[in-house]
Tab-separated table of C-alpha atoms in Angstrom:
chain	number	residue	atom	x	y	z
A	1	UNK	CA	0.000	0.000	0.000
A	2	UNK	CA	2.767	2.482	0.886
A	3	UNK	CA	4.407	2.121	-2.555
A	4	UNK	CA	1.232	3.340	-4.226
A	5	UNK	CA	0.657	6.214	-1.793
A	6	UNK	CA	4.312	7.306	-1.881
A	7	UNK	CA	4.322	7.362	-5.681
A	8	UNK	CA	0.907	8.998	-6.116
A	9	UNK	CA	-0.618	5.832	-7.612
A	10	UNK	CA	-3.424	5.318	-5.069
A	11	UNK	CA	-6.940	6.156	-6.296
A	12	UNK	CA	-10.074	6.653	-4.240
A	13	UNK	CA	-12.308	6.594	-7.336
A	14	UNK	CA	-12.275	6.292	-11.137
A	15	UNK	CA	-11.815	10.054	-11.631
A	16	UNK	CA	-8.706	10.084	-9.451
A	17	UNK	CA	-7.340	7.098	-11.403
A	18	UNK	CA	-8.027	9.051	-14.616
A	19	UNK	CA	-5.971	11.974	-13.261
A	20	UNK	CA	-3.130	9.652	-12.227
A	21	UNK	CA	-3.008	7.983	-15.653
A	22	UNK	CA	-3.009	11.347	-17.452
A	23	UNK	CA	-0.190	12.585	-15.225
A	24	UNK	CA	1.920	9.459	-15.712
A	25	UNK	CA	1.439	9.431	-19.504
A	26	UNK	CA	2.369	13.132	-19.648
A	27	UNK	CA	5.595	12.216	-17.806
A	28	UNK	CA	6.322	9.631	-20.506
A	29	UNK	CA	5.578	6.543	-18.409
A	30	UNK	CA	4.327	3.601	-20.436
A	31	UNK	CA	3.821	1.322	-17.427
A	32	UNK	CA	1.451	2.519	-14.740
A	33	UNK	CA	0.643	0.686	-11.512
A	34	UNK	CA	-2.606	1.621	-9.751
A	35	UNK	CA	-4.159	0.635	-6.453
A	36	UNK	CA	-7.756	1.448	-5.608
A	37	UNK	CA	-9.161	2.155	-2.165
A	38	UNK	CA	-11.708	-0.670	-2.446
A	39	UNK	CA	-13.336	-3.156	-4.802
A	40	UNK	CA	-16.130	-0.709	-5.685
A	41	UNK	CA	-13.691	1.942	-6.965
A	42	UNK	CA	-11.703	-0.771	-8.754
A	43	UNK	CA	-14.844	-2.181	-10.392
A	44	UNK	CA	-16.117	1.264	-11.424
A	45	UNK	CA	-12.797	2.061	-13.087
A	46	UNK	CA	-12.731	-1.249	-14.957
A	47	UNK	CA	-16.316	-0.817	-16.145
A	48	UNK	CA	-15.874	2.758	-17.383
A	49	UNK	CA	-12.275	2.831	-18.575
A	50	UNK	CA	-11.506	-0.722	-19.649
A	51	UNK	CA	-14.836	-2.215	-20.746
A	52	UNK	CA	-16.140	1.221	-21.834
A	53	UNK	CA	-12.794	1.929	-23.545
A	54	UNK	CA	-12.395	5.414	-22.078
A	55	UNK	CA	-8.753	4.418	-21.555
A	56	UNK	CA	-8.041	5.204	-25.203
A	57	UNK	CA	-9.485	8.708	-24.829
A	58	UNK	CA	-7.135	9.352	-21.912
A	59	UNK	CA	-4.158	8.119	-23.896
A	60	UNK	CA	-4.930	10.279	-26.929
A	61	UNK	CA	-5.764	13.375	-24.881
A	62	UNK	CA	-2.601	13.017	-22.796
A	63	UNK	CA	-0.180	13.281	-25.701
A	64	UNK	CA	0.953	9.664	-25.770
A	65	UNK	CA	4.107	9.506	-27.898
A	66	UNK	CA	4.113	5.860	-28.895
A	67	UNK	CA	3.212	4.354	-32.238
A	68	UNK	CA	0.071	5.451	-34.079
A	69	UNK	CA	-1.551	2.189	-33.074
A	70	UNK	CA	-2.108	2.074	-29.322
A	71	UNK	CA	-2.209	-1.151	-27.422
A	72	UNK	CA	-2.925	-1.467	-23.692
A	73	UNK	CA	-2.071	-4.595	-21.756
A	74	UNK	CA	-3.776	-4.992	-18.408
A	75	UNK	CA	-2.469	-7.101	-15.541
A	76	UNK	CA	-4.832	-7.436	-12.615
A	77	UNK	CA	-4.461	-8.393	-8.984
A	78	UNK	CA	-8.149	-8.065	-8.256
A	79	UNK	CA	-8.045	-9.360	-4.677
A	80	UNK	CA	-5.733	-6.423	-3.825
A	81	UNK	CA	-7.615	-3.884	-6.004
A	82	UNK	CA	-4.450	-3.375	-8.071
A	83	UNK	CA	-3.805	-3.229	-11.776
A	84	UNK	CA	-0.908	-2.469	-14.070
A	85	UNK	CA	-1.362	-0.796	-17.446
A	86	UNK	CA	1.297	-1.248	-20.120
A	87	UNK	CA	1.066	0.942	-23.204
A	88	UNK	CA	2.764	0.033	-26.456
């Protein structure tokens, strides 16, 4: 838990996760670890941003500098409300 808090990767809701992802992409990070406060926040984020594909809007709006084709790989540790996003 401390790793996520210390590095500003802890989200209380989907909007905060959105802000974190935008910030990390703007810094040039292509791998982003996130931890959510609880399973509800985690589930809301997955529903809106992964299943609803809002993730691609964030990437495009944040000035992602990768290839023209964007690919996002998701690694989940659902029981800990954690996920890792890898952009390529």
